[in-house]
mmCIF file of C-alpha atoms and ligand atoms in Angstrom:
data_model
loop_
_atom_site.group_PDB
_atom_site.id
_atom_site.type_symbol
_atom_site.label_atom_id
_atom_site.label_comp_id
_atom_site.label_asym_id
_atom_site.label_seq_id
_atom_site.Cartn_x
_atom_site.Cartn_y
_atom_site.Cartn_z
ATOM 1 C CA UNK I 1 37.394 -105.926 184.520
ATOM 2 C CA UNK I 2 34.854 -106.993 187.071
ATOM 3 C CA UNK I 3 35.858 -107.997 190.436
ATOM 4 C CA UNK I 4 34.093 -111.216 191.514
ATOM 5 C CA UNK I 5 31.876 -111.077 194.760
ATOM 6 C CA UNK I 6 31.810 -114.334 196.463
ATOM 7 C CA UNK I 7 28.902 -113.231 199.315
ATOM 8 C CA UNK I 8 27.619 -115.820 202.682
ATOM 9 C CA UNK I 9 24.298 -115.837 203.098
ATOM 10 C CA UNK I 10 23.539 -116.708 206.384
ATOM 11 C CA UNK I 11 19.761 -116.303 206.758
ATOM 12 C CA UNK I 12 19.094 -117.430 210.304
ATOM 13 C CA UNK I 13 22.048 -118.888 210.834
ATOM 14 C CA UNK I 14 24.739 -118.088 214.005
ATOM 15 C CA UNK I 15 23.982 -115.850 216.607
ATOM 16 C CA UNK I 16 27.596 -113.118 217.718
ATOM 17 C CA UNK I 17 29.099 -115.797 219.488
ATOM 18 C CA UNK I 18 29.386 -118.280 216.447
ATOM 19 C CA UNK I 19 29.707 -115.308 213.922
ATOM 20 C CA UNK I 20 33.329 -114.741 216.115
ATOM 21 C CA UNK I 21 34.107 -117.546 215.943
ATOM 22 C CA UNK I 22 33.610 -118.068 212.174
ATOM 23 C CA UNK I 23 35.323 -114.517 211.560
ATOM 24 C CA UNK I 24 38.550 -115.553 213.222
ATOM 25 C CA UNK I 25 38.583 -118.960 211.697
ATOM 26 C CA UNK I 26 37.595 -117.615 207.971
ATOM 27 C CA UNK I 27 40.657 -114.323 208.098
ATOM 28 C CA UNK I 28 43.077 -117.025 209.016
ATOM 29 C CA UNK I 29 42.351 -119.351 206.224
ATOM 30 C CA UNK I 30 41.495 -116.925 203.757
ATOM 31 C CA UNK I 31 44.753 -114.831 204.301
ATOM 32 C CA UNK I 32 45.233 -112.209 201.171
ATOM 33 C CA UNK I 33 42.509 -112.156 199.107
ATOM 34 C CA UNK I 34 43.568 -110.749 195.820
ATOM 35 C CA UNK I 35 41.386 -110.569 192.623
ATOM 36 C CA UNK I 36 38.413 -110.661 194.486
ATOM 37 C CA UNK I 37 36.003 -109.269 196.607
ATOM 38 C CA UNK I 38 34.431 -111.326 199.718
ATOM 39 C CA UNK I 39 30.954 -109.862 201.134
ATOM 40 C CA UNK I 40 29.915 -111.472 204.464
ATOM 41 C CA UNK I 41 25.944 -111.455 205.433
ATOM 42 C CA UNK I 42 25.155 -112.369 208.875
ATOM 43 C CA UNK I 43 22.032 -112.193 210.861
ATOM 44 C CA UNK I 44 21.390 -108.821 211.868
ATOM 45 C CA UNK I 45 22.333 -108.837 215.734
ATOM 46 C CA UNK I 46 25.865 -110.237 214.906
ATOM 47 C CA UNK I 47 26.208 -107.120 212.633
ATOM 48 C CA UNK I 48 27.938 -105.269 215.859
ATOM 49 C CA UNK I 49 30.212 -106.955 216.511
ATOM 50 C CA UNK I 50 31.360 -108.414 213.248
ATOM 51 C CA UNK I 51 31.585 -104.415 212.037
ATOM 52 C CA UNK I 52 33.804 -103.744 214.971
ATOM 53 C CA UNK I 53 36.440 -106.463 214.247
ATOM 54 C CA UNK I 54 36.413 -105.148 210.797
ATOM 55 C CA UNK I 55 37.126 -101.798 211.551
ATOM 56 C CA UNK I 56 39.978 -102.599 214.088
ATOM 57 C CA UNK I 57 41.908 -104.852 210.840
ATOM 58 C CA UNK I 58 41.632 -101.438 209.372
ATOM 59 C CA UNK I 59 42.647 -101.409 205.704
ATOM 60 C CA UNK I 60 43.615 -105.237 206.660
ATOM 61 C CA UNK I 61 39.941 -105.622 206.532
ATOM 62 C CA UNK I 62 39.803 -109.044 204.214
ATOM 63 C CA UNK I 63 35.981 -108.858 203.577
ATOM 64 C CA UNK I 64 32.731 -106.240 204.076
ATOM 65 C CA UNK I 65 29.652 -106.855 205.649
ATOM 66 C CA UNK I 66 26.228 -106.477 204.369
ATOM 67 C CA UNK I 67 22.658 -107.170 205.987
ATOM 68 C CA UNK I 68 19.991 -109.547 204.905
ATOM 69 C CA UNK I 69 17.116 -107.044 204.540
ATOM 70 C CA UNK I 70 16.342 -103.520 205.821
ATOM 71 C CA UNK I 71 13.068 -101.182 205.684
ATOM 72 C CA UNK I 72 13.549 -98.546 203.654
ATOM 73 C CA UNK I 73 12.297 -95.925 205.921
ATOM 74 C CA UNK I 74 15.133 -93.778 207.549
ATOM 75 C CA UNK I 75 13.071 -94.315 210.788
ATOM 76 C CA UNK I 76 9.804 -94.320 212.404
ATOM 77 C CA UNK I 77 6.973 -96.598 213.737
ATOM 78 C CA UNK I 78 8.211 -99.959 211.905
ATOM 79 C CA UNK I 79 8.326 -102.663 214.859
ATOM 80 C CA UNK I 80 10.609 -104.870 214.817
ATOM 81 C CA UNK I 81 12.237 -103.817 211.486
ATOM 82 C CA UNK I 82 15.984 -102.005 210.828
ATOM 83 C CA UNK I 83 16.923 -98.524 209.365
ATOM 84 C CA UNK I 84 19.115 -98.016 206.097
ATOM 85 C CA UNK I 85 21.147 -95.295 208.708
ATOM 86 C CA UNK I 86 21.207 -98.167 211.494
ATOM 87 C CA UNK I 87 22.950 -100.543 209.037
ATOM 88 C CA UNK I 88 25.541 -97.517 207.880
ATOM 89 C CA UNK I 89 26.322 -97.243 211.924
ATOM 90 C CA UNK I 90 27.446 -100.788 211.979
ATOM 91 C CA UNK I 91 30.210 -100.614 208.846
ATOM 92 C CA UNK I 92 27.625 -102.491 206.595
ATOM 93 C CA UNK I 93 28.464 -101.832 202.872
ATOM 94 C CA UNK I 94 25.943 -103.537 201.210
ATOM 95 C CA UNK I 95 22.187 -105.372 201.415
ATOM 96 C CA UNK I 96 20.293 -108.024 200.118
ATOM 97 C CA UNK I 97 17.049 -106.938 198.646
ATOM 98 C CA UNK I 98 14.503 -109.008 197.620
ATOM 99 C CA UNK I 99 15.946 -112.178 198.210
ATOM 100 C CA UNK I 100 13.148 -115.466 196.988
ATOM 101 C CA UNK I 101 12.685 -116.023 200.844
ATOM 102 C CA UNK I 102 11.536 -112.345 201.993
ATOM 103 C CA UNK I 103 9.157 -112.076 198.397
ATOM 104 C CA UNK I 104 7.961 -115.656 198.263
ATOM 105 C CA UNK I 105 7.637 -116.326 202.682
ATOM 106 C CA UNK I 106 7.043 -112.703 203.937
ATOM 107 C CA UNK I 107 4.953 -111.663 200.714
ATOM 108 C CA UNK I 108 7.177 -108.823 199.612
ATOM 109 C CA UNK I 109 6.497 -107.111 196.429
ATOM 110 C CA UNK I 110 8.838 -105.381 193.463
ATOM 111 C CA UNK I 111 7.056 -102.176 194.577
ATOM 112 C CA UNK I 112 8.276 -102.487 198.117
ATOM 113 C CA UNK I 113 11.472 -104.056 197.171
ATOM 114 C CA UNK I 114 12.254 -100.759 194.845
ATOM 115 C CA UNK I 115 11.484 -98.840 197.707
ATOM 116 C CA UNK I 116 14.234 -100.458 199.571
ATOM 117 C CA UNK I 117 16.541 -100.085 196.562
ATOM 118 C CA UNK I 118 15.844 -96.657 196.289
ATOM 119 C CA UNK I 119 16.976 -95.840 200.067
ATOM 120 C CA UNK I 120 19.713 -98.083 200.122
ATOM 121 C CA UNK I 121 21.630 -95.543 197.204
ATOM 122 C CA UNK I 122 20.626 -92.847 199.116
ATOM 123 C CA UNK I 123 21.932 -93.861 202.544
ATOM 124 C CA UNK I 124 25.106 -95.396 200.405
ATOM 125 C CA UNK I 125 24.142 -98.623 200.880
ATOM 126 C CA UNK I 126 25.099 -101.371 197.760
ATOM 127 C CA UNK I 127 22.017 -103.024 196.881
ATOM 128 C CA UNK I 128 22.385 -106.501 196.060
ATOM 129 C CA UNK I 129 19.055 -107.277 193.970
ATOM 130 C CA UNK I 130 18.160 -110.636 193.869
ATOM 131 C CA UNK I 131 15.658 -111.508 190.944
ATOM 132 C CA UNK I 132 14.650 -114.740 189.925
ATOM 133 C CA UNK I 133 11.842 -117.785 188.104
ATOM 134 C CA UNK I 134 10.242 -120.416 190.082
ATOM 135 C CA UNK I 135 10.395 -124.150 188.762
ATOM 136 C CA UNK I 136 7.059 -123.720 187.444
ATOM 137 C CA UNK I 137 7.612 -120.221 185.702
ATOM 138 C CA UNK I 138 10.974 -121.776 183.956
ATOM 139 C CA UNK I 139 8.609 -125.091 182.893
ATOM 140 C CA UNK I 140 5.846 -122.315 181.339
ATOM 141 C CA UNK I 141 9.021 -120.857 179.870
ATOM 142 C CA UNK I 142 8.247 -117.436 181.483
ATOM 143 C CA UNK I 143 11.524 -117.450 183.337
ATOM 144 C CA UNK I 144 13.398 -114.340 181.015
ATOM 145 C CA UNK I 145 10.241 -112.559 181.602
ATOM 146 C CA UNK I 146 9.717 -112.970 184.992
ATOM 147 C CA UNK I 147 13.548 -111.714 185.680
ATOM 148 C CA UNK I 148 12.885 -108.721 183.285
ATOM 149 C CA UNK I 149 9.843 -107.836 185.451
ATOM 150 C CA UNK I 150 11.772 -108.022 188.503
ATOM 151 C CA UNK I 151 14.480 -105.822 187.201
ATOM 152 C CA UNK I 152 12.360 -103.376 185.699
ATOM 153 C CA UNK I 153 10.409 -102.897 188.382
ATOM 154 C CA UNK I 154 12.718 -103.062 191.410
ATOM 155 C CA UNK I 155 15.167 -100.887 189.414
ATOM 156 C CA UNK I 156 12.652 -98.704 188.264
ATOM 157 C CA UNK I 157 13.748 -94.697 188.944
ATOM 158 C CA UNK I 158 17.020 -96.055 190.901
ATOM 159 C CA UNK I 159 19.903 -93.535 190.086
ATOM 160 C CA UNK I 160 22.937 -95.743 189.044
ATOM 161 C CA UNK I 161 25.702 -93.720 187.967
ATOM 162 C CA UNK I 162 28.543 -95.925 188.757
ATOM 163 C CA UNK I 163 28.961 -99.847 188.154
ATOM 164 C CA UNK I 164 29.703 -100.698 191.796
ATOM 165 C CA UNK I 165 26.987 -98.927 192.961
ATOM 166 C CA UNK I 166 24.441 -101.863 192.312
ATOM 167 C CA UNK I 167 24.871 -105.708 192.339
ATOM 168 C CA UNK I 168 22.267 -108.375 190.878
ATOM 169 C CA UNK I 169 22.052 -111.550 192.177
ATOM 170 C CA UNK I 170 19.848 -114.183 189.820
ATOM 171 C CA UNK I 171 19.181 -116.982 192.259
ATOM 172 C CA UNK I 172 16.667 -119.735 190.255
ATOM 173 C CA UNK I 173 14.215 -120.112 193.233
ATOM 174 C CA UNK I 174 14.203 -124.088 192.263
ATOM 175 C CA UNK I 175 17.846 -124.082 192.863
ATOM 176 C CA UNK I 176 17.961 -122.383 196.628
ATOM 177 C CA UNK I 177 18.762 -124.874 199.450
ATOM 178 C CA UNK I 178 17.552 -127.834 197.264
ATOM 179 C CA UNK I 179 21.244 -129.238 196.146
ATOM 180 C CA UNK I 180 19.905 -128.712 192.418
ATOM 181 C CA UNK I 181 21.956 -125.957 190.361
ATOM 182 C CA UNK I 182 21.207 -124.316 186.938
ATOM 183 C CA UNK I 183 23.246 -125.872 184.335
ATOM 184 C CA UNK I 184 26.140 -123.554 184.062
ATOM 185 C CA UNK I 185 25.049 -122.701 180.525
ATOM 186 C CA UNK I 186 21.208 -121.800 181.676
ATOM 187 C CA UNK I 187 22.940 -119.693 184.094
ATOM 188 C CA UNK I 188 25.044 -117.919 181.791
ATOM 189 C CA UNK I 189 22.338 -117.642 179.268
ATOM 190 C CA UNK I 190 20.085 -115.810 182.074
ATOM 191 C CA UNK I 191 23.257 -113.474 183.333
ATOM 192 C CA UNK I 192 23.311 -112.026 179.462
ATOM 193 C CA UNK I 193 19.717 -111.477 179.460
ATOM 194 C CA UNK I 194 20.126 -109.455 183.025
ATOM 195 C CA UNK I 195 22.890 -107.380 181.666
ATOM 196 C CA UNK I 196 20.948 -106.542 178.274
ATOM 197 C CA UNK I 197 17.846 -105.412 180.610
ATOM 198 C CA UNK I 198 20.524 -103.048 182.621
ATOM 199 C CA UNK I 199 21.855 -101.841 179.212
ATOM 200 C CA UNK I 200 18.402 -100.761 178.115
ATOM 201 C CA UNK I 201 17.890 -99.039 181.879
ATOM 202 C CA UNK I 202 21.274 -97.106 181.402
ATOM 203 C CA UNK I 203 23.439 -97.825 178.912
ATOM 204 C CA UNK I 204 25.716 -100.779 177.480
ATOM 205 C CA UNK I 205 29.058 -98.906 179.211
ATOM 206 C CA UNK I 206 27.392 -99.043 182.947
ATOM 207 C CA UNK I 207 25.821 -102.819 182.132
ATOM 208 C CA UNK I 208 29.431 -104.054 181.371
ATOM 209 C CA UNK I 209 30.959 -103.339 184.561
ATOM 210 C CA UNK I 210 27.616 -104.059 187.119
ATOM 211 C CA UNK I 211 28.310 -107.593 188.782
ATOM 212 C CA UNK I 212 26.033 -109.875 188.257
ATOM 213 C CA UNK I 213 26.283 -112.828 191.033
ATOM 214 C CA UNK I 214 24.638 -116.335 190.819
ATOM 215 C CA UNK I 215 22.568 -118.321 193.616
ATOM 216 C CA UNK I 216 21.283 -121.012 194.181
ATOM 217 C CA UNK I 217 23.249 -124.339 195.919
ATOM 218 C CA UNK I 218 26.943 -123.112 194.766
ATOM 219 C CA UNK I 219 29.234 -125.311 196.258
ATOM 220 C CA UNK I 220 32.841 -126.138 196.647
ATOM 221 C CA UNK I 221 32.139 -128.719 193.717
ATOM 222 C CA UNK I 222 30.703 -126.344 191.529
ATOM 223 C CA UNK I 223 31.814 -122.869 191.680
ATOM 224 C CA UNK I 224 34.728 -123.214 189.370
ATOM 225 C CA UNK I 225 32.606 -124.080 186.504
ATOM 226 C CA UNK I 226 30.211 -121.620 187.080
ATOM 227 C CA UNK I 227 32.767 -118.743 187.746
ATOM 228 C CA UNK I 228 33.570 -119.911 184.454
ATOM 229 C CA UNK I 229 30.809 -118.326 182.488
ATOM 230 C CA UNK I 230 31.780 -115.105 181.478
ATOM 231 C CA UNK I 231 28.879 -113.114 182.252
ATOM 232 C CA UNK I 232 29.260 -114.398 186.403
ATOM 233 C CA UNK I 233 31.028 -112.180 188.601
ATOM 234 C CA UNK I 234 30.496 -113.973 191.670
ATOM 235 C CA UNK I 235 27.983 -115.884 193.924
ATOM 236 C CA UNK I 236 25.939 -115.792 196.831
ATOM 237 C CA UNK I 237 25.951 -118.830 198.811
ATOM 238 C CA UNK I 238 23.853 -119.359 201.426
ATOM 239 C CA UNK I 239 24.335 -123.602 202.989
ATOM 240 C CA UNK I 240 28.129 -123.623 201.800
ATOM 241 C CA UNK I 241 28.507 -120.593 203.462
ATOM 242 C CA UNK I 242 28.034 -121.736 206.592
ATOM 243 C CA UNK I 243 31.547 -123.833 207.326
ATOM 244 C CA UNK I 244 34.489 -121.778 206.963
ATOM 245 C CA UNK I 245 36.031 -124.683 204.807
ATOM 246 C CA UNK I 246 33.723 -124.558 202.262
ATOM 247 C CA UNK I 247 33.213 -120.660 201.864
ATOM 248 C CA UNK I 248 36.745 -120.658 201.686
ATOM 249 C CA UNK I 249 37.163 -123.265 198.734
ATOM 250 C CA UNK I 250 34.616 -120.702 197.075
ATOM 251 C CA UNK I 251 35.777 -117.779 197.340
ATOM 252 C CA UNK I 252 39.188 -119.735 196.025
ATOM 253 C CA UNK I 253 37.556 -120.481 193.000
ATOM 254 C CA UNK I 254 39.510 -121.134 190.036
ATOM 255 C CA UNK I 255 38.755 -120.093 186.587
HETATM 256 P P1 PGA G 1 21.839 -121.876 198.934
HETATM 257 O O1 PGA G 1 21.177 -120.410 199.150
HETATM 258 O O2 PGA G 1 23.276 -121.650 198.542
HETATM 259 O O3 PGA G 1 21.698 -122.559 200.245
HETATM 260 O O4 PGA G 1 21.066 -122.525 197.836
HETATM 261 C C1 PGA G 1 21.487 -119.353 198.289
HETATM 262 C C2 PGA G 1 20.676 -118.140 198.667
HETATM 263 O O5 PGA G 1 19.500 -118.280 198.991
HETATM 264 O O6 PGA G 1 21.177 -116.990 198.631
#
């Protein structure tokens, strides 16, 4: 009952020129997607122009676009930062919000980052929550606690009413860009522990049908096993992501 998101991470990868050329390449090869949903996250200045070749396929339209980060102010003195409204004018659907990178490299907090969840539902923005352990919380066995913290606190006062208005990512910080993946069991035994926490924040209904993706070095080699689990709906990949051959092979999984 939940459609899988298979979501490209780009970080600070591609500026507009390479993003073209990546978006015609990927719509050719990916053709018809059908059973699931593809989310695209480029670097914020190819967010233009991507959002304008989406809008001329129309209904056509074979993925959506989301940003990397926004402030959560609707505007104001922020230099050098981007607007929840900005990211509506440029056909964005969804963000990523507190991805390991911005908390652990640019020092940003739960507080802040439920801030930013908070104005992404009200500008109608789809957060996409990353939480996650570091190697050294899951070898103190803290890591179910650490993730509960996260949630709790970056969901904290969020109105969900709807399952697709919210997506959680868990993304092992040990696992992102290092080639090393969670076992597809560990995964699958964190991704029930998320949705309990979302059951006891709403209720059991809402928990069922909120995605929950997995990060951390998916690749064309492993996706299909971990698409496997039942409790992952989908993946955010940032390295595969880059090649159109190998985002393609993932969002192809097979389960
Ligand atoms: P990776 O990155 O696939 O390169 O490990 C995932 C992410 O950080 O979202």
């Amino acid at each position: 009952m939940r459609t899988p998101l298979m979501a490209a991470n780009w970080k600070m990868h591609k500026g507009p020129g390479e993003a073209v050329g990546f978006f015609n390449r990927f719509v050719e090869a990916i053709g018809d997607v059908e059973g699931r949903e593809v989310l695209v996250c480029p670097p914020f200045v190819d967010l233009y122009v991507m959002g304008r070749k989406l809008r001329d396929l129309g209904d056509d339209a074979p993925f959506r676009l989301g940003a990397q980060n926004m402030h959560p102010a609707e505007q104001g003195a922020y230099t050098g930062e981007i607007a929840p409204p900005m990211l509506r004018a440029v056909n964005c659907d969804y963000v990523i919000l507190g991805h390991s990178e911005r908390r652990h490299i640019f020092g940003e907090d739960d507080e802040f980052i439920n801030e930013k969840v908070k104005a992404a539902r009200a500008f109608d923005l789809i957060p996409v929550l990353c939480v996650g352990e570091t190697e050294d919380q899951r070898d103190a066995e803290r890591a179910e606690e650490v993730v509960s913290t996260q949630l709790r606190q970056g969901l904290s006062g969020v109105d969900v009413t709807a399952p697709d208005q919210l997506v959680i990512a868990y993304e092992p910080v040990w696992a992102i860009g290092t080639g090393r993946t969670a076992t597809p069991a560990d995964a699958q035994a964190m991704h029930a522990h998320v949705r309990s926490i979302l059951a006891d924040l709403w209720d059991e209904e809402l928990a069922d049908g909120i995605r929950i993706q997995y990060g951390g070095s998916v690749k064309p080699h492993n996706v299909d096993e971990l698409m496997a689990q039942p409790d992952i709906d989908g993946a955010l990949v940032g390295g595969a992501s880059l090649e159109v051959d190998s985002f393609t092979r993932i969002v192809n999984f097979k389960r």
